[in-house]
Tab-separated table of C-alpha atoms and ligand atoms in Angstrom:
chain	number	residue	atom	x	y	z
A	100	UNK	CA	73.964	-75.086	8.964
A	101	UNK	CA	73.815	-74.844	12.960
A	102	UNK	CA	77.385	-75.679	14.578
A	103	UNK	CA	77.552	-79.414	15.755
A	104	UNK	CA	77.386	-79.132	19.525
A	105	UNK	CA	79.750	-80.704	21.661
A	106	UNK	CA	80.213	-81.830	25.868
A	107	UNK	CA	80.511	-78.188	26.618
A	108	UNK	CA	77.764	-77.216	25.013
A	109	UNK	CA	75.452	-79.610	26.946
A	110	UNK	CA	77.139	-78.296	30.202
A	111	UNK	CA	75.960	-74.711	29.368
A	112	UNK	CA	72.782	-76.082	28.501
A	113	UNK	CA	72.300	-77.796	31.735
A	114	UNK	CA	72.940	-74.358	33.133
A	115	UNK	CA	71.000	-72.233	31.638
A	116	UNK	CA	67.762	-74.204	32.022
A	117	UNK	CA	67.655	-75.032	28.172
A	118	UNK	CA	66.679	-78.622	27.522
A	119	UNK	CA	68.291	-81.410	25.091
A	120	UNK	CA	66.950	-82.753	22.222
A	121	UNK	CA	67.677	-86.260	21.495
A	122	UNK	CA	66.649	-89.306	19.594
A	123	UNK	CA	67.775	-92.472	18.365
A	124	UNK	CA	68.825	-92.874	14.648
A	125	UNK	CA	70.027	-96.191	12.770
A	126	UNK	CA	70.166	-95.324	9.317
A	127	UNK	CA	71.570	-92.589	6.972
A	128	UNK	CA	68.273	-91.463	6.023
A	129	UNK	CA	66.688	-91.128	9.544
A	130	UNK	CA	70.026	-89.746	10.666
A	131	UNK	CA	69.434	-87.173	7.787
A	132	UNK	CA	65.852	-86.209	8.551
A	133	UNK	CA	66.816	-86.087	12.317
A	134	UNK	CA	70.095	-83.013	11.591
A	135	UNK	CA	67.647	-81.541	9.493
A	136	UNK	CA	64.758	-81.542	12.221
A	137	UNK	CA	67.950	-80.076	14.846
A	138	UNK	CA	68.304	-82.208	17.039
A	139	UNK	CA	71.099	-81.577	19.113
A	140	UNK	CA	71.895	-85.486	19.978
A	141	UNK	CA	71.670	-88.857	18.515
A	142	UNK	CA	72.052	-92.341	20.027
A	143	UNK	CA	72.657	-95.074	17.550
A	144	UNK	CA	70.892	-97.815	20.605
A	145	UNK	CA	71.170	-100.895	20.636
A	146	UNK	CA	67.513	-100.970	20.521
A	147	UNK	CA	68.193	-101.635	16.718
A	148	UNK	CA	68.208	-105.248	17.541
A	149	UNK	CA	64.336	-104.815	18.221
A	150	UNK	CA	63.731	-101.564	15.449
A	151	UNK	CA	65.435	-102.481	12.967
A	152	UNK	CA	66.491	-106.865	13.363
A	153	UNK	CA	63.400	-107.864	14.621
A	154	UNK	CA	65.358	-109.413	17.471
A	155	UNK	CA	62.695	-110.216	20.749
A	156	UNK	CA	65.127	-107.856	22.586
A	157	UNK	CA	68.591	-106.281	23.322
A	158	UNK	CA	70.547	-109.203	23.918
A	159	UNK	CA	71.987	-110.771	20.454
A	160	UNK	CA	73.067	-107.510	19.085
A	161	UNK	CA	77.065	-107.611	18.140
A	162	UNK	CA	79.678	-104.914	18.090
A	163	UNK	CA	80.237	-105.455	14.421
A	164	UNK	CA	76.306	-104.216	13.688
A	165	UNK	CA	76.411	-101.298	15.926
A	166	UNK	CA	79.222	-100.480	14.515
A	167	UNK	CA	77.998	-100.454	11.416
A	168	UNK	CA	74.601	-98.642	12.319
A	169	UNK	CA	76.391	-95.706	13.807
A	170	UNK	CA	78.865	-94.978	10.339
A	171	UNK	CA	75.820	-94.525	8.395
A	172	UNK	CA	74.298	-92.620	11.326
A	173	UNK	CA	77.766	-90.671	10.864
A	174	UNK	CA	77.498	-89.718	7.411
A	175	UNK	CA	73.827	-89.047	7.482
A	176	UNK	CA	74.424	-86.645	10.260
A	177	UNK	CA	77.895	-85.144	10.485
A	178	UNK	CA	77.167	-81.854	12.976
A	179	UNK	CA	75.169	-83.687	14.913
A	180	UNK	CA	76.494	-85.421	18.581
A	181	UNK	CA	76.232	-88.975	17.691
A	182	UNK	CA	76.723	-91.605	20.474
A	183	UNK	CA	77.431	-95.235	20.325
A	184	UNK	CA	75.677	-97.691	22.416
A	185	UNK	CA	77.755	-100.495	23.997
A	186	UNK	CA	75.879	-103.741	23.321
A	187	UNK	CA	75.322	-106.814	25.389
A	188	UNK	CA	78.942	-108.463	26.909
A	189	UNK	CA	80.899	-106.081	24.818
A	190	UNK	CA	81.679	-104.404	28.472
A	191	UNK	CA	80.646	-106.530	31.176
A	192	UNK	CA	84.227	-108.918	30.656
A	193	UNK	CA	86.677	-106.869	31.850
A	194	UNK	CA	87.444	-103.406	32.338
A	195	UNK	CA	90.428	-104.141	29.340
A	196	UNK	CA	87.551	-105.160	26.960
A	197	UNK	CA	85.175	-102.074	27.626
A	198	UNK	CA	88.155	-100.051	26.966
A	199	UNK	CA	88.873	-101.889	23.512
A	200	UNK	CA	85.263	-101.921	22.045
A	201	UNK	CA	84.409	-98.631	23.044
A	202	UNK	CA	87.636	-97.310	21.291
A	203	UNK	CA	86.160	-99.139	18.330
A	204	UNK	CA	83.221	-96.520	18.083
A	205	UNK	CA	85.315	-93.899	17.553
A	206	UNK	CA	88.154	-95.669	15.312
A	207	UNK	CA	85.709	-97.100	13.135
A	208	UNK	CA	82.743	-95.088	13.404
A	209	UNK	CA	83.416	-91.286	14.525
A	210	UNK	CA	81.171	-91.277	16.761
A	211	UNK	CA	81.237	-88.180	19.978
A	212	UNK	CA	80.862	-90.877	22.831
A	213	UNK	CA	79.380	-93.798	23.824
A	214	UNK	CA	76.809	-94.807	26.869
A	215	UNK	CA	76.508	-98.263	28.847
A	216	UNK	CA	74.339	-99.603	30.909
A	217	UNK	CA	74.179	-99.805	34.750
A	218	UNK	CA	75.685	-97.727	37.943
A	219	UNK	CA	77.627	-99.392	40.929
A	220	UNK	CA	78.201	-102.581	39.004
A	221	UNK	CA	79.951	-100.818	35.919
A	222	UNK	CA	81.703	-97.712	37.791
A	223	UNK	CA	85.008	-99.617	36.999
A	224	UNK	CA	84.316	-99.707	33.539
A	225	UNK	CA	83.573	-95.803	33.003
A	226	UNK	CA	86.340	-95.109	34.880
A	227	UNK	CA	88.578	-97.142	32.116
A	228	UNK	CA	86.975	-95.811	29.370
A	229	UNK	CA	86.824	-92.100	30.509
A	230	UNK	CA	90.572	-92.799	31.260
A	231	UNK	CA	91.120	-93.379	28.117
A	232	UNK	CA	89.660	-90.508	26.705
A	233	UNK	CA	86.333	-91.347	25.370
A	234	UNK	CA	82.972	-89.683	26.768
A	235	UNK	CA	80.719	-91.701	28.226
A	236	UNK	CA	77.286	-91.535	29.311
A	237	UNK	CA	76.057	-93.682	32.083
A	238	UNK	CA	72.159	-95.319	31.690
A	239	UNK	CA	70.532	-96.295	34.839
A	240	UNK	CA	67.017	-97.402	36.000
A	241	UNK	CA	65.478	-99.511	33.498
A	242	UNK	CA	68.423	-100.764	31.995
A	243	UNK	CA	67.000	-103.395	29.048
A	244	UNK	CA	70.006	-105.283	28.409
A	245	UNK	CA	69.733	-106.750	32.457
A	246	UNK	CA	65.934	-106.413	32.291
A	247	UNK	CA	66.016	-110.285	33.689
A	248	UNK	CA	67.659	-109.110	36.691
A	249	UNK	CA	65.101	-106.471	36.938
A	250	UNK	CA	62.055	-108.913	36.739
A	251	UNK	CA	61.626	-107.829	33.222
A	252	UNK	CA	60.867	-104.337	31.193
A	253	UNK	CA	60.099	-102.613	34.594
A	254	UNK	CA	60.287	-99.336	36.262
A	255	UNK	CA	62.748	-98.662	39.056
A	256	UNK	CA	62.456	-96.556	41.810
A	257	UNK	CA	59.129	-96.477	42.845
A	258	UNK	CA	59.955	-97.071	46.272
A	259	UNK	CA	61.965	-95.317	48.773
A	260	UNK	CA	64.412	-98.749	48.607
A	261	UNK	CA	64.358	-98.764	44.963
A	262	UNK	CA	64.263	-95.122	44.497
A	263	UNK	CA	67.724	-94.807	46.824
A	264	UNK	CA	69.674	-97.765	44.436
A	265	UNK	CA	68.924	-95.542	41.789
A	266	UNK	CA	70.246	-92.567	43.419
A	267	UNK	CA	73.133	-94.553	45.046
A	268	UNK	CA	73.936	-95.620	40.701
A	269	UNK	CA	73.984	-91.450	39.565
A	270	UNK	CA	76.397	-90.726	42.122
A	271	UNK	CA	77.977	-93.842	41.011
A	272	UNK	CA	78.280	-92.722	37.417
A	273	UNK	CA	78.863	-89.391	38.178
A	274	UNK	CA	81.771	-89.958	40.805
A	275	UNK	CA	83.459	-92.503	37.733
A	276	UNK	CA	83.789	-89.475	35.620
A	277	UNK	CA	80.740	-90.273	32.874
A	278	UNK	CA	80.053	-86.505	31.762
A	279	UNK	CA	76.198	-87.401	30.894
A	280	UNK	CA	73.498	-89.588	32.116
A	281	UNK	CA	70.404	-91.350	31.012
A	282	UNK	CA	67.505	-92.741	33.601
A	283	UNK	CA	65.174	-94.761	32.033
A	284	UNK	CA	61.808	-95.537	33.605
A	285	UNK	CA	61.868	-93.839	36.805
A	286	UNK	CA	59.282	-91.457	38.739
A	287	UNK	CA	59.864	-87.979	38.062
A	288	UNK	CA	60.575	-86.853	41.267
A	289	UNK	CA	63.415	-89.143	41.912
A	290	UNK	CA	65.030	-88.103	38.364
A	291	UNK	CA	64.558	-84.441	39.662
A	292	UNK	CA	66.252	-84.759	42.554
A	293	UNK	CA	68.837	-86.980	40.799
A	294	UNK	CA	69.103	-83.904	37.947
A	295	UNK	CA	69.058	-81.210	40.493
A	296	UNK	CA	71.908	-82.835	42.719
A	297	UNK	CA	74.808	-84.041	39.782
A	298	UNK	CA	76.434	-81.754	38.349
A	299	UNK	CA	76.870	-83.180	35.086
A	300	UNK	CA	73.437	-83.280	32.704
A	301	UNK	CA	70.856	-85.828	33.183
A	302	UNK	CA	68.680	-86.576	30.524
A	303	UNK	CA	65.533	-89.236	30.450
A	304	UNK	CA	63.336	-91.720	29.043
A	305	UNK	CA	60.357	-92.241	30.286
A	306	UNK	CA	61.353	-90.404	33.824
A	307	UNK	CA	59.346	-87.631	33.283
A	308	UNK	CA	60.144	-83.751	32.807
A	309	UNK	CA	62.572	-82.430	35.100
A	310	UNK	CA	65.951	-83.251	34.040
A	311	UNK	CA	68.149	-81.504	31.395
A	312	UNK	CA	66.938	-83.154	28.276
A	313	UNK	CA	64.592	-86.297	26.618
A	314	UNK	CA	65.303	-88.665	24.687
A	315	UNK	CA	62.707	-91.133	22.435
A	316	UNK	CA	63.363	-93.868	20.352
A	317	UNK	CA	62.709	-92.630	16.802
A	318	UNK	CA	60.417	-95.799	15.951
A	319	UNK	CA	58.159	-95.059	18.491
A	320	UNK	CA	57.688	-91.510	17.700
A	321	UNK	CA	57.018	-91.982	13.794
A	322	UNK	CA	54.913	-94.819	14.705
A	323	UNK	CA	57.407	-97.112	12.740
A	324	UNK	CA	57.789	-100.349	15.588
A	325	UNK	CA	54.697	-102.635	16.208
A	326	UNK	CA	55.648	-104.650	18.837
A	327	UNK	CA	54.352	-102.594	21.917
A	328	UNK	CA	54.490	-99.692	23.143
A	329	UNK	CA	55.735	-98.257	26.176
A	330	UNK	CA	53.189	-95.811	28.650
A	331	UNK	CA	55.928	-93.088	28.050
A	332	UNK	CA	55.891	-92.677	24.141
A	333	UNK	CA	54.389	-90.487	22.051
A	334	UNK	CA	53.869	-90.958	18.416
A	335	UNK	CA	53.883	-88.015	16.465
A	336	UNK	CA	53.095	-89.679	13.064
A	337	UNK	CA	52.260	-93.337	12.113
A	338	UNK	CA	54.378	-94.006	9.668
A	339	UNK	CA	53.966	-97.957	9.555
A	340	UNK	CA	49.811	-97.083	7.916
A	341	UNK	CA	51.566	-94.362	5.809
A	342	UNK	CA	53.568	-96.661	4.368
A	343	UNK	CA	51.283	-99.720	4.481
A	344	UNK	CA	48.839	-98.113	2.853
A	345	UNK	CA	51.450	-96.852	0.152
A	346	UNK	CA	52.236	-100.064	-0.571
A	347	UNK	CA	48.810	-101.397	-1.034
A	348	UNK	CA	48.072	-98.467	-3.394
A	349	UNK	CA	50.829	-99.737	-5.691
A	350	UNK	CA	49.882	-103.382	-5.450
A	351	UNK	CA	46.319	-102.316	-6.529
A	352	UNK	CA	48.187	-99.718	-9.561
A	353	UNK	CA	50.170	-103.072	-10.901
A	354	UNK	CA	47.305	-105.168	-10.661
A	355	UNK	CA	45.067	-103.031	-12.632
A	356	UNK	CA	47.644	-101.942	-15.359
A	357	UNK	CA	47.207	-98.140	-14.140
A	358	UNK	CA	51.155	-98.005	-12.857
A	359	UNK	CA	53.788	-97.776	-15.093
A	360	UNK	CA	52.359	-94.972	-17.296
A	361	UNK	CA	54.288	-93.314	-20.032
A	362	UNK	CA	55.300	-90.571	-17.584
A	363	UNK	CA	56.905	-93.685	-15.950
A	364	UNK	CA	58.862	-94.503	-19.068
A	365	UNK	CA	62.125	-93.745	-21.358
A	366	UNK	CA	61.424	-93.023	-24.544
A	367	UNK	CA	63.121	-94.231	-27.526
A	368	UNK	CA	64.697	-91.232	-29.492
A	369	UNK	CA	62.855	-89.679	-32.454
A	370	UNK	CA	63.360	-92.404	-35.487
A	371	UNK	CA	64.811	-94.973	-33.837
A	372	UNK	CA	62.150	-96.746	-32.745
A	373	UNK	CA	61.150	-97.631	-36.941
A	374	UNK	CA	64.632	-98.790	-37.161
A	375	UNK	CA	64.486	-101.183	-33.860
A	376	UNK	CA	61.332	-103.121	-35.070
A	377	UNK	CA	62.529	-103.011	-38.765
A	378	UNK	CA	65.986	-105.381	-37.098
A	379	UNK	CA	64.475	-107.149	-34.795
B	691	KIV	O1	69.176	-98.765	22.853
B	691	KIV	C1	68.511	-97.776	23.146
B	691	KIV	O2	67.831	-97.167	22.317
B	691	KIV	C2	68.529	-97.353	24.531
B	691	KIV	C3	67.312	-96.640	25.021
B	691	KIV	C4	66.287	-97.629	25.410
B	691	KIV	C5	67.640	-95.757	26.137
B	691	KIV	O3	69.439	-97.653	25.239
């Protein structure tokens, strides 16, 4: 069993060029296959509202189901780096409130650290929760949960105006003492430069190679969520026909009497059987 790596460890990976693994989990199984797969990182997202609710979006998710999403991410994976993900107006209140729910991740749940959304706007907030003693990881460009502010599901940066609020949110993170970063849906080069000038690691999703680590949602790469799919996926398996055509296999197995067979089946021990019609 590989050690569970921890903060430092991502630090020294940063440094010696050697890039981080990481995917989201929601479940004990997943969370299972993903430790076994070694990954070195797992984010319990609040993308569940979309993966596994079948919410339209970020928005509605609660404390109370992250919460629960990231114990059984927990036990299914316990030396793996598991972080929380702050959901919708859990942090956006007060700096007092941030600090509360995102102590409730790590009460409740275990988890290593949690990530929010946003740069200049939240800087207070990471610097109350980092105060208190939790790791954070900041999440800037794309940020879903404030996608209406964004015009929608859109990339940022793609111009030199854009490209410098980005830039202007790292150093925002960074300077608030978050010790990790995600940028979502940005053009390489301006998560290159972003990654080559913080010191602390900067991973992405969907803003390209050059950075210190990627990160997926895990029901885009098993092919497991139907509702569209972003230009920067990949889907290494398609588990929604898999398991569609499973199912259709067993509804066609019932129908025609060939499933349950006897290798299905308990047998009665020797004798008894005699005796159970001769009662009955
Ligand atoms: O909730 C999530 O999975 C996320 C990713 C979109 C980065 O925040």
């Amino acid at each position: 069993m590989p050690k569970k790596k921890m903060i430092h460890d991502f630090y020294k990976m940063k440094a010696e060029g050697q890039k981080v693994t990481w995917l989201t989990a929601y479940d004990f199984p997943t969370a299972q296959f993903a430790e076994a797969a070694g990954l070195d990182m797992l984010l319990v997202g609040d993308s569940l509202g979309m993966c596994v609710y079948g919410y339209p979006g970020t928005v509605p998710v609660t404390m109370d189901q992250c919460i629960v999403h990231c114990e059984a991410v927990r036990r299914g994976a316990p030396n793996t780096f598991v972080m929380g993900d702050m959901p919708f107006l859990s942090y956006q209140v007060s700096d007092e409130q941030a600090v509360a729910n995102a102590g409730r991740f790590l009460k409740e749940a275990d988890v290593d650290a949690i990530k929010l959304e946003g740069g200049v706007r939240v800087a207070s907030r990471i610097k109350a929760i980092t105060e208190a003693g939790i790791t954070v990881c900041g999440h800037i460009g794309l940020t879903p949960q404030s996608s209406g502010l964004l015009g929608g599901h859109k990339a940022q940066g793609r111009t030199v105006e854009s490209a410098k609020l980005v830039v202007q949110d790292a150093l925002a993170v960074q300077g608030a003492g978050a010790r990790l970063l995600l940028v979502e849906a940005v053009p390489p080069e301006v998560t290159k430069y972003i990654a080559e000038t913080l010191e602390i690691p900067v991973y992405s999703i969907g803003a390209g190679p050059d950075c210190d680590g990627q990160l997926l949602i895990v029901s885009d790469l098993i092919g497991q969520f139907q509702a569209f799919t972003p230009k920067f996926v990949k889907k290494y398996c398609n588990v929604a026909q898999v398991v569609t055509e499973a199912m259709k296999e067993y509804v066609k197995e019932v129908r025609e009497g060939t499933f349950p067979t006897m290798d299905h089946c308990y047998t009665m021990i020797a004798g008894e059987q005699e005796k159970f019609l001769k009662e009955v």
